[in-house]
RNA sequence: GCCGGGGUGGCGGAAUGGUAGACGCGGUGGUCUCAAACACCAUUGGGGUCAAACCCGUGCGGGUUCGAGUCCCGCCCCCGGCACCA
């Protein structure tokens, strides 16, 4: 038995034995509490895992391993998110079919996960592209459809010209496709949507019940974008009954009568309306154009054309100067009957609210900017509670209404309430709630996804494929490249498209597939009952395991996967198919692993891209440059590991060079869980050193080993050294347990380091013939592999069997519990301060009375010198900690 | 601009309002070695001193408190997200 950490001697051996023993099989024993710990469903890429992925999986593994040892039934599954664009694009690039490719990649992921000793129950694994799985994805689609939550409509959608498919709003960043980076275009085609907007309010409300990072919750709230205000009607002057009164019974009769709705959160500023703005695409424009002077007509048409030509990115670019055109028409402000000009401007979005606004330049920055540019008067109607009306734009919400007729003098809140009531009474407006959230666009015109189980009948109605006919299998074809014309490649496969509908007539199969996010919106339910051929899940089993107690993955899915999965869970709950309303009780986001990556200054003739400050070079090239004496052109940056940057460290390499346990412990130790990690070979060396110390300590403790220590230790008197050993053991049990539960993995590892250092110090002073020492150190020797095992499971088993010669696996042992009285020290170091400044530290027996602490503090010579010439005004004593003498 | 999270030695980072810098990396000195690597021991916030005493120190400026990295007020900077959402 070596007294060093030699991973090549035992890590693979233990992995093999764990597999043979089926050690990580999910246990569902009655009488135990359950714990469901899960990592984000990965898409298996050909690049394989990097140590960055391990940063996700290892901490979850540590938590799940501890929970199992604590007696929980633990569900710790892993599967593969195989459908979707990334897989299909990679297959096209490799000129292969995605199905076998993805299977190969998933097998490699599994191999690598086993390489670092993650305790997944592989018998529960599946891929979202398995027909046994996507059959039920289709079934859930039908549940949604039957509840009116899946629908098809013609719409202008985000078209990615590179990936040749539509994208959801969430997949677009700054006008570009998140994945391909292409500028997104608008395309007008029928699309499938899930009606997530129906759940907007619940999705906001239930965030309060979740133990999630604040940032993620805030992002979801922001994305859903709730705002409360008033929607009301404005009539167009000179049309219909425009004498200032509103003929509610009659508003449809004069064909010419025109009006439009606006939404505002600041109805209190109604008397400050200086103009109205319609989005260039607003439907009313077609009517307005018929009643305005010819020159205005030309301006309007020209502006509409210009707006159409602008890409969304250009249109929404920040700091862009306002543009707009006067339509020639006027609206009547219902508050004061005044005529205000109607403008067209692209700063008003057609897709939010009603696509039209009342503009109040005195109290809205955008309107103010617009008014300044076009010389429109600014009418202040809100003033500070005290002081005079400010110049320019004053958007405060805590002011008082002025110049507002009978409402003058009311506070903003009072005015909002009163005006909303008034409008409701008149029937021209009402208080409503608006959300930025739009329905989830789920159809993709691509091959590699879950087919939508719908048949378009000859009569043109939509029929769901009967459940007994599911799954609608994805046809196995050679050519599946996107068609590029906006139709799915499946549309060009007659055997797939042509079907008999419910009435026996020739129907047409839906050829769009579902976004990959549909597949990952329910997989956590399938893990509860992964191979059920009759149901998506057995209700009892799903209710037993759900919700996921701890869900771990990257923060990049804040508003996509995590929002969609919450939505589906709520729908399934409403349908009586699952008991929970939220899928993930607790969420944790891990930081990324960064590599120190070489860049060089650009050479003559080379230019840098936007936002770049150097040119990436390979490590080999960097070495060559240094050898040529060009090292001064090099600089290094901490950047995320990625294949394209050539800076990836794989778990395979890390295990071969340093060992799996060293890798695991390093990833846990080097930074707080949610912070980014800087990869360092020196740090890995340090961890190897630590693990060697553990083996050395265990070996050196062996001569003290009394196998029956547990029977004797409570009754034996301990000397101070023995007590110190026991204190270290029990204190470390306490902190390790709390640290793992709270995701404090870095302090869990540092706690083990302190423990090893502390026990080593005790050991150096210990006497092998002293019974008390032997018992206390036996306790330490046996506790060490237990506490170590979540972080370094291979080493723990090696010590357990090799040094303690105990049978079985550490994983199957009980997690130790601490005794509070033993975890506390007998002798405490008390800080003595004079006027809050540290002047001495003194040792006292724990529990020394305040009076004695004060007396001891006063007796200190160091303290005396600082008290000279002063008299004590007050004494503060914190038992076992501190004495502060306040003197002057 | 708005929202969220941060700012502590040369570096990663510890610190229920109570001894700031635990633990580790790196550095320095030493042991081992023909030598190096590894390993081990000692030391390591800055100033000051032979050594101590002592002084200064958690982004900046105030405040509360016997006592502030921690709480309050006002700023600055960094990271992430959203962004003409009326």
Coordinates of N, CA and C in Angstrom, one line a residue, chain A residues 540-744:
Chain A
X540 N -47.4 7.8 -9.7 CA -46.9 7.7 -8.4 C -45.4 7.9 -8.4
X541 N -44.7 7.3 -9.3 CA -43.2 7.4 -9.3 C -42.8 8.8 -9.6
X542 N -43.5 9.5 -10.5 CA -43.1 10.9 -10.8 C -43.4 11.8 -9.6
X543 N -44.6 11.5 -8.9 CA -44.9 12.3 -7.7 C -43.9 12.0 -6.6
X544 N -43.4 10.8 -6.6 CA -42.4 10.5 -5.5 C -41.1 11.3 -5.7
X545 N -40.6 11.3 -6.9 CA -39.3 12.0 -7.1 C -39.4 13.5 -7.3
X546 N -40.4 13.9 -7.9 CA -40.5 15.4 -8.2 C -40.8 16.2 -7.0
X547 N -40.4 17.4 -6.8 CA -39.6 18.1 -7.8 C -38.1 17.7 -7.8
X548 N -37.3 18.2 -8.7 CA -35.9 18.0 -8.7 C -35.4 18.9 -7.5
X549 N -34.7 18.3 -6.6 CA -34.3 19.0 -5.4 C -33.2 19.9 -5.6
X550 N -32.3 19.5 -6.5 CA -31.2 20.4 -6.9 C -30.8 20.2 -8.3
X551 N -30.9 21.3 -9.1 CA -30.7 21.3 -10.5 C -29.5 22.2 -10.8
X552 N -28.5 21.6 -11.6 CA -27.2 22.3 -11.7 C -26.8 22.5 -13.2
X553 N -26.5 23.7 -13.6 CA -26.1 23.9 -14.9 C -25.7 25.4 -15.2
X554 N -25.4 25.7 -16.4 CA -24.9 27.0 -16.7 C -26.0 28.1 -16.7
X555 N -25.6 29.3 -16.5 CA -26.6 30.4 -16.4 C -27.1 30.8 -17.8
X556 N -26.6 30.3 -18.8 CA -27.0 30.7 -20.2 C -28.4 30.3 -20.5
X557 N -29.0 29.4 -19.7 CA -30.4 28.9 -20.1 C -31.5 29.6 -19.3
X558 N -31.1 30.8 -18.7 CA -32.0 31.5 -17.8 C -33.4 31.7 -18.3
X559 N -33.5 32.2 -19.6 CA -34.8 32.5 -20.1 C -35.3 31.6 -21.2
X560 N -34.6 30.5 -21.4 CA -35.1 29.6 -22.5 C -35.5 28.3 -21.8
X561 N -34.6 27.3 -21.7 CA -34.9 26.1 -21.1 C -35.7 26.2 -19.8
X562 N -35.1 27.0 -18.9 CA -35.7 27.1 -17.5 C -37.1 27.6 -17.5
X563 N -37.4 28.5 -18.5 CA -38.8 29.1 -18.5 C -39.7 28.1 -19.2
X564 N -39.3 27.5 -20.3 CA -40.1 26.5 -21.0 C -40.4 25.3 -20.1
X565 N -39.5 24.8 -19.4 CA -39.7 23.7 -18.5 C -40.7 24.0 -17.4
X566 N -40.6 25.2 -16.9 CA -41.5 25.7 -15.9 C -42.9 25.7 -16.5
X567 N -43.0 26.2 -17.7 CA -44.3 26.3 -18.4 C -45.0 25.0 -18.6
X568 N -44.2 24.0 -19.1 CA -44.8 22.7 -19.4 C -45.2 22.0 -18.1
X569 N -44.4 22.2 -17.1 CA -44.8 21.6 -15.8 C -46.1 22.1 -15.3
X570 N -46.3 23.4 -15.5 CA -47.6 24.0 -15.0 C -48.8 23.5 -15.9
X571 N -48.6 23.3 -17.2 CA -49.6 22.8 -18.0 C -49.9 21.3 -17.6
X572 N -48.9 20.6 -17.4 CA -49.1 19.2 -17.0 C -49.8 19.1 -15.7
X573 N -49.5 20.0 -14.8 CA -50.2 20.0 -13.5 C -51.6 20.4 -13.7
X574 N -51.9 21.3 -14.6 CA -53.3 21.7 -14.8 C -54.1 20.5 -15.4
X575 N -53.3 19.7 -16.2 CA -54.0 18.6 -16.9 C -54.1 17.4 -15.9
X576 N -53.6 17.5 -14.7 CA -53.7 16.5 -13.7 C -52.7 15.4 -13.9
X577 N -51.6 15.7 -14.6 CA -50.6 14.7 -15.0 C -49.4 14.6 -14.1
X578 N -49.3 15.6 -13.2 CA -48.2 15.7 -12.3 C -48.6 16.6 -11.1
X579 N -48.1 16.3 -9.9 CA -48.5 17.0 -8.7 C -47.9 18.4 -8.6
X580 N -46.6 18.5 -9.0 CA -45.9 19.7 -8.8 C -46.3 20.8 -9.8
X581 N -46.1 22.1 -9.3 CA -46.3 23.2 -10.3 C -45.0 23.8 -10.7
X582 N -43.9 23.4 -10.0 CA -42.6 23.9 -10.4 C -41.7 22.7 -10.5
X583 N -40.9 22.6 -11.5 CA -40.0 21.4 -11.7 C -38.7 21.4 -10.8
X584 N -38.2 22.6 -10.6 CA -36.8 22.6 -10.0 C -36.8 23.5 -8.7
X585 N -36.8 22.8 -7.6 CA -37.0 23.5 -6.3 C -35.8 24.4 -6.1
X586 N -34.6 23.9 -6.4 CA -33.4 24.6 -6.2 C -32.5 24.6 -7.4
X587 N -31.9 25.7 -7.7 CA -31.1 25.8 -8.9 C -29.7 26.4 -8.6
X588 N -28.7 25.9 -9.1 CA -27.3 26.4 -8.9 C -26.6 26.5 -10.3
X589 N -26.0 27.7 -10.5 CA -25.2 27.9 -11.7 C -23.7 27.8 -11.5
X590 N -23.0 26.9 -12.1 CA -21.6 26.8 -11.9 C -20.9 27.9 -12.8
X591 N -19.7 28.2 -12.4 CA -18.8 29.1 -13.2 C -18.1 28.3 -14.3
X592 N -17.5 29.0 -15.2 CA -16.8 28.4 -16.3 C -15.4 28.2 -15.9
X593 N -14.8 27.2 -16.7 CA -13.3 27.0 -16.6 C -12.6 27.8 -17.6
X594 N -11.7 28.7 -17.2 CA -10.9 29.5 -18.1 C -9.5 29.0 -18.3
X595 N -9.0 29.2 -19.5 CA -7.6 28.8 -19.7 C -6.8 30.0 -20.0
X596 N -5.5 30.0 -19.6 CA -4.6 31.1 -19.8 C -4.1 31.0 -21.3
X597 N -4.6 31.8 -22.1 CA -4.5 31.6 -23.6 C -3.6 32.7 -24.2
X598 N -2.7 32.2 -25.1 CA -1.8 33.2 -25.7 C -2.4 34.0 -26.9
X599 N -2.1 35.2 -26.9 CA -2.5 36.1 -28.1 C -1.3 36.9 -28.4
X600 N -1.3 37.4 -29.7 CA -0.1 38.3 -30.1 C -0.6 39.5 -30.7
X601 N 0.2 40.5 -30.6 CA -0.1 41.8 -31.3 C -0.2 41.6 -32.8
X602 N -1.1 42.4 -33.4 CA -1.2 42.2 -34.9 C 0.1 42.7 -35.6
X603 N 0.4 42.1 -36.7 CA 1.6 42.5 -37.5 C 1.2 43.4 -38.6
X604 N 2.2 44.0 -39.3 CA 1.9 44.9 -40.4 C 0.8 44.3 -41.3
X605 N -0.2 45.1 -41.6 CA -1.2 44.6 -42.6 C -2.3 43.8 -42.0
X606 N -2.1 43.5 -40.7 CA -3.2 42.7 -40.1 C -4.1 43.7 -39.3
X607 N -5.4 43.4 -39.4 CA -6.4 44.2 -38.6 C -7.1 43.3 -37.7
X608 N -7.6 43.9 -36.6 CA -8.3 43.2 -35.6 C -9.8 43.4 -35.8
X609 N -10.6 42.4 -35.5 CA -12.0 42.5 -35.6 C -12.6 43.4 -34.4
X610 N -13.8 43.7 -34.6 CA -14.5 44.5 -33.6 C -14.4 43.8 -32.2
X611 N -14.0 44.6 -31.2 CA -13.9 44.0 -29.8 C -12.8 43.1 -29.6
X612 N -11.9 42.9 -30.5 CA -10.7 42.1 -30.3 C -9.5 42.9 -29.9
X613 N -8.6 42.4 -29.1 CA -7.4 43.2 -28.8 C -6.2 42.4 -29.1
X614 N -6.3 41.3 -29.8 CA -5.1 40.5 -30.2 C -5.5 39.4 -31.1
X615 N -4.5 38.7 -31.6 CA -4.7 37.6 -32.5 C -4.4 36.3 -31.7
X616 N -5.3 35.4 -31.7 CA -5.2 34.1 -31.0 C -4.0 33.3 -31.6
X617 N -3.1 32.8 -30.8 CA -2.1 31.9 -31.3 C -2.2 30.5 -30.6
X618 N -1.7 29.5 -31.2 CA -1.7 28.2 -30.5 C -0.5 28.2 -29.5
X619 N -0.6 27.3 -28.5 CA 0.4 27.2 -27.5 C 1.8 26.9 -28.2
X620 N 1.7 26.0 -29.2 CA 3.0 25.7 -29.9 C 3.6 26.9 -30.6
X621 N 2.7 27.7 -31.2 CA 3.2 28.9 -31.8 C 3.8 29.9 -30.8
X622 N 3.1 30.0 -29.7 CA 3.6 30.9 -28.6 C 5.0 30.5 -28.2
X623 N 5.2 29.2 -28.0 CA 6.5 28.7 -27.6 C 7.5 29.0 -28.7
X624 N 7.1 28.8 -29.9 CA 8.1 29.1 -31.0 C 8.4 30.6 -31.0
X625 N 7.4 31.4 -30.8 CA 7.7 32.9 -30.8 C 8.7 33.2 -29.7
X626 N 8.5 32.6 -28.5 CA 9.4 32.9 -27.4 C 10.8 32.4 -27.8
X627 N 10.9 31.3 -28.4 CA 12.2 30.8 -28.8 C 12.9 31.7 -29.8
X628 N 12.1 32.4 -30.6 CA 12.6 33.3 -31.6 C 12.9 34.7 -31.0
X629 N 12.6 34.8 -29.7 CA 12.8 36.1 -29.1 C 11.7 37.1 -29.3
X630 N 10.5 36.6 -29.7 CA 9.4 37.5 -30.0 C 8.4 37.5 -28.9
X631 N 8.9 37.0 -27.7 CA 8.0 36.9 -26.6 C 7.3 38.2 -26.2
X632 N 7.9 39.3 -26.6 CA 7.3 40.6 -26.2 C 6.1 40.9 -27.0
X633 N 5.9 40.2 -28.1 CA 4.6 40.4 -28.9 C 3.5 39.6 -28.3
X634 N 3.8 38.8 -27.3 CA 2.7 37.9 -26.8 C 2.1 38.5 -25.5
X635 N 0.8 38.2 -25.4 CA 0.2 38.5 -24.1 C -0.9 37.4 -23.9
X636 N -1.2 37.2 -22.6 CA -2.1 36.1 -22.2 C -3.4 36.6 -21.7
X637 N -4.5 35.9 -22.0 CA -5.8 36.3 -21.4 C -6.5 35.0 -20.8
X638 N -7.3 35.2 -19.8 CA -8.1 34.1 -19.3 C -9.4 34.1 -20.1
X639 N -9.5 33.0 -20.9 CA -10.7 32.9 -21.7 C -11.3 31.5 -21.6
X640 N -12.6 31.4 -21.8 CA -13.3 30.2 -21.7 C -12.6 29.1 -22.6
X641 N -12.5 27.9 -22.1 CA -12.0 26.8 -22.9 C -13.0 26.5 -24.0
X642 N -12.4 26.4 -25.2 CA -13.3 26.0 -26.4 C -12.4 25.4 -27.4
X643 N -13.0 24.5 -28.2 CA -12.2 23.8 -29.2 C -11.6 24.8 -30.2
X644 N -12.4 25.9 -30.5 CA -11.9 26.8 -31.6 C -10.7 27.6 -31.0
X645 N -10.6 27.7 -29.7 CA -9.4 28.5 -29.2 C -8.2 27.6 -28.9
X646 N -8.4 26.3 -29.1 CA -7.3 25.4 -28.9 C -6.8 25.3 -27.5
X647 N -7.6 25.7 -26.5 CA -7.1 25.7 -25.2 C -7.8 24.8 -24.2
X648 N -8.4 23.7 -24.8 CA -9.2 22.8 -24.1 C -8.3 21.8 -23.4
X649 N -8.6 21.5 -22.1 CA -8.0 20.4 -21.4 C -9.1 19.4 -21.2
X650 N -8.9 18.2 -21.6 CA -10.0 17.2 -21.5 C -9.8 16.4 -20.2
X651 N -10.9 15.9 -19.7 CA -10.8 15.0 -18.5 C -9.9 13.9 -18.7
X652 N -9.8 13.4 -20.0 CA -8.9 12.3 -20.3 C -7.4 12.7 -20.0
X653 N -7.1 13.9 -20.5 CA -5.7 14.3 -20.2 C -5.5 14.6 -18.7
X654 N -6.5 15.2 -18.1 CA -6.3 15.6 -16.7 C -6.2 14.3 -15.8
X655 N -7.0 13.3 -16.2 CA -6.9 12.1 -15.4 C -5.5 11.4 -15.6
X656 N -5.1 11.4 -16.9 CA -3.8 10.7 -17.2 C -2.7 11.4 -16.5
X657 N -2.7 12.7 -16.4 CA -1.5 13.4 -15.9 C -1.6 13.5 -14.4
X658 N -2.8 13.8 -13.9 CA -2.9 14.1 -12.4 C -3.8 13.2 -11.6
X659 N -4.7 12.5 -12.3 CA -5.7 11.6 -11.6 C -7.1 12.2 -11.5
X660 N -8.0 11.4 -11.5 CA -9.4 11.8 -11.5 C -9.8 12.5 -10.2
X661 N -9.3 12.0 -9.1 CA -9.6 12.6 -7.8 C -9.0 14.0 -7.7
X662 N -7.7 14.1 -8.2 CA -7.1 15.4 -8.2 C -7.9 16.4 -9.0
X663 N -8.4 16.0 -10.1 CA -9.2 16.8 -11.0 C -10.5 17.3 -10.2
X664 N -11.1 16.3 -9.7 CA -12.4 16.6 -8.9 C -12.1 17.6 -7.8
X665 N -11.1 17.3 -7.0 CA -10.9 18.1 -5.8 C -10.4 19.5 -6.3
X666 N -9.6 19.6 -7.3 CA -9.2 20.9 -7.8 C -10.3 21.8 -8.2
X667 N -11.2 21.2 -9.0 CA -12.4 21.9 -9.5 C -13.3 22.4 -8.4
X668 N -13.3 21.6 -7.3 CA -14.1 22.0 -6.2 C -13.5 23.1 -5.4
X669 N -12.2 23.0 -5.3 CA -11.4 23.8 -4.3 C -11.1 25.2 -4.9
X670 N -10.8 25.3 -6.1 CA -10.1 26.5 -6.7 C -10.9 27.8 -6.6
X671 N -12.2 27.7 -6.6 CA -13.0 28.9 -6.6 C -14.4 28.6 -6.0
X672 N -15.1 29.6 -5.6 CA -16.5 29.3 -5.2 C -17.3 28.7 -6.4
X673 N -18.2 27.9 -6.1 CA -18.9 27.1 -7.1 C -19.4 28.0 -8.3
X674 N -20.0 29.2 -8.0 CA -20.6 29.9 -9.0 C -19.6 30.9 -9.8
X675 N -18.3 30.9 -9.3 CA -17.3 31.8 -9.9 C -16.6 31.0 -11.0
X676 N -16.0 31.8 -11.9 CA -15.2 31.2 -12.9 C -13.9 30.6 -12.3
X677 N -13.3 29.6 -13.0 CA -12.1 28.9 -12.5 C -11.0 29.2 -13.4
X678 N -9.8 29.5 -12.9 CA -8.7 29.6 -13.8 C -7.9 28.3 -13.7
X679 N -7.8 27.6 -14.8 CA -7.1 26.3 -14.9 C -5.6 26.5 -14.7
X680 N -5.1 25.7 -13.8 CA -3.6 25.8 -13.5 C -3.0 24.5 -13.2
X681 N -1.9 24.1 -13.9 CA -1.2 22.9 -13.6 C -0.6 22.9 -12.3
X682 N -0.2 24.1 -11.8 CA 0.4 24.2 -10.5 C -0.6 23.9 -9.4
X683 N -1.9 24.4 -9.7 CA -3.0 24.1 -8.7 C -3.3 22.6 -8.7
X684 N -3.2 21.9 -9.9 CA -3.4 20.5 -9.9 C -2.3 19.8 -9.2
X685 N -1.1 20.3 -9.3 CA 0.1 19.7 -8.5 C -0.2 19.8 -7.0
X686 N -0.7 21.0 -6.6 CA -1.0 21.2 -5.2 C -2.0 20.2 -4.7
X687 N -3.0 19.9 -5.6 CA -4.0 18.9 -5.1 C -3.5 17.5 -5.1
X688 N -2.6 17.2 -6.0 CA -1.9 15.9 -5.9 C -1.1 15.8 -4.6
X689 N -0.5 16.9 -4.3 CA 0.3 16.9 -3.0 C -0.6 16.6 -1.8
X690 N -1.8 17.3 -1.9 CA -2.7 17.1 -0.7 C -3.2 15.7 -0.6
X691 N -3.6 15.1 -1.8 CA -4.1 13.7 -1.7 C -2.9 12.7 -1.3
X692 N -1.7 13.1 -1.6 CA -0.6 12.2 -1.1 C -0.5 12.4 0.4
X693 N -0.7 13.6 0.9 CA -0.7 13.8 2.3 C -1.7 12.9 3.0
X694 N -2.9 12.8 2.3 CA -4.0 12.0 2.9 C -3.5 10.6 3.0
X695 N -2.9 10.0 2.0 CA -2.5 8.7 2.0 C -1.4 8.5 3.0
X696 N -0.5 9.4 3.1 CA 0.6 9.4 4.1 C 0.0 9.4 5.5
X697 N -0.9 10.3 5.7 CA -1.5 10.4 7.1 C -2.2 9.0 7.4
X698 N -3.0 8.5 6.5 CA -3.7 7.3 6.8 C -2.7 6.2 7.1
X699 N -1.6 6.1 6.3 CA -0.6 5.1 6.5 C 0.0 5.2 7.9
X700 N 0.3 6.5 8.2 CA 1.0 6.7 9.5 C 0.1 6.5 10.7
X701 N -1.2 6.7 10.5 CA -2.2 6.5 11.5 C -2.4 5.0 11.8
X702 N -2.1 4.2 10.8 CA -2.5 2.7 10.9 C -2.0 2.1 12.2
X703 N -0.7 2.3 12.6 CA -0.2 1.7 13.8 C -1.1 2.0 15.1
X704 N -1.8 3.1 15.0 CA -2.7 3.4 16.2 C -4.0 2.8 16.1
X705 N -4.3 2.1 15.0 CA -5.6 1.7 14.7 C -6.1 0.6 15.6
X706 N -7.3 0.9 16.2 CA -8.0 -0.1 17.1 C -9.3 -0.3 16.4
X707 N -9.5 -1.5 15.8 CA -10.7 -1.7 15.0 C -12.0 -1.6 15.9
X708 N -11.9 -1.8 17.2 CA -13.1 -1.7 18.0 C -13.2 -0.4 18.7
X709 N -12.5 0.6 18.2 CA -12.5 1.9 18.9 C -13.9 2.5 19.2
X710 N -14.8 2.2 18.3 CA -16.2 2.8 18.5 C -16.8 2.3 19.8
X711 N -16.5 1.1 20.2 CA -17.1 0.6 21.5 C -16.5 1.2 22.7
X712 N -15.3 1.7 22.6 CA -14.6 2.2 23.8 C -14.5 3.7 23.9
X713 N -14.6 4.4 22.8 CA -14.2 5.8 22.8 C -15.1 6.6 23.7
X714 N -16.4 6.3 23.8 CA -17.2 7.2 24.6 C -16.9 7.1 26.1
X715 N -16.2 6.0 26.5 CA -16.0 5.8 27.9 C -14.6 6.1 28.4
X716 N -13.7 6.2 27.4 CA -12.3 6.5 27.8 C -12.1 7.9 28.1
X717 N -11.3 8.2 29.1 CA -10.9 9.5 29.4 C -9.9 10.0 28.4
X718 N -10.1 11.2 27.9 CA -9.2 11.7 26.9 C -8.2 12.8 27.5
X719 N -7.0 12.7 27.1 CA -6.1 13.8 27.5 C -6.2 14.9 26.5
X720 N -5.6 16.0 26.7 CA -5.8 17.2 25.8 C -5.5 16.8 24.3
X721 N -4.5 16.0 24.1 CA -4.1 15.7 22.7 C -5.2 14.8 22.1
X722 N -5.7 13.9 22.8 CA -6.8 13.0 22.3 C -8.1 13.9 22.1
X723 N -8.3 14.8 23.0 CA -9.5 15.7 22.9 C -9.3 16.5 21.6
X724 N -8.1 17.0 21.4 CA -7.9 17.8 20.2 C -8.2 17.0 18.9
X725 N -7.7 15.8 18.9 CA -8.0 14.9 17.7 C -9.5 14.8 17.5
X726 N -10.2 14.5 18.6 CA -11.7 14.4 18.5 C -12.3 15.7 18.1
X727 N -11.8 16.8 18.6 CA -12.4 18.1 18.2 C -12.3 18.3 16.7
X728 N -11.1 18.0 16.2 CA -10.8 18.2 14.8 C -11.8 17.3 14.0
X729 N -12.0 16.1 14.4 CA -12.8 15.2 13.7 C -14.3 15.7 13.7
X730 N -14.8 16.0 14.8 CA -16.2 16.3 14.9 C -16.4 17.7 14.3
X731 N -15.5 18.6 14.4 CA -15.6 19.9 13.8 C -15.7 19.8 12.3
X732 N -14.8 18.9 11.8 CA -14.7 18.8 10.3 C -16.0 18.0 9.8
X733 N -16.5 17.1 10.5 CA -17.8 16.5 10.1 C -18.9 17.5 10.0
X734 N -18.9 18.4 11.0 CA -19.9 19.5 11.0 C -19.8 20.4 9.8
X735 N -18.6 20.9 9.6 CA -18.4 21.9 8.5 C -18.5 21.3 7.1
X736 N -18.0 20.0 7.0 CA -18.1 19.4 5.7 C -19.5 19.2 5.3
X737 N -20.3 18.7 6.2 CA -21.7 18.5 5.9 C -22.4 19.8 5.5
X738 N -22.2 20.8 6.3 CA -22.9 22.1 6.0 C -22.4 22.7 4.7
X739 N -21.1 22.6 4.5 CA -20.5 23.1 3.3 C -21.0 22.5 2.0
X740 N -21.2 21.2 2.0 CA -21.7 20.5 0.8 C -23.1 20.8 0.6
X741 N -23.9 20.9 1.7 CA -25.3 21.2 1.5 C -25.5 22.6 0.9
X742 N -24.6 23.5 1.3 CA -24.7 24.9 0.9 C -23.9 25.2 -0.4
X743 N -23.4 24.2 -1.1 CA -22.6 24.4 -2.3 C -21.3 25.2 -2.0
X744 N -20.8 25.0 -0.7 CA -19.5 25.6 -0.4 C -18.4 24.6 -0.6

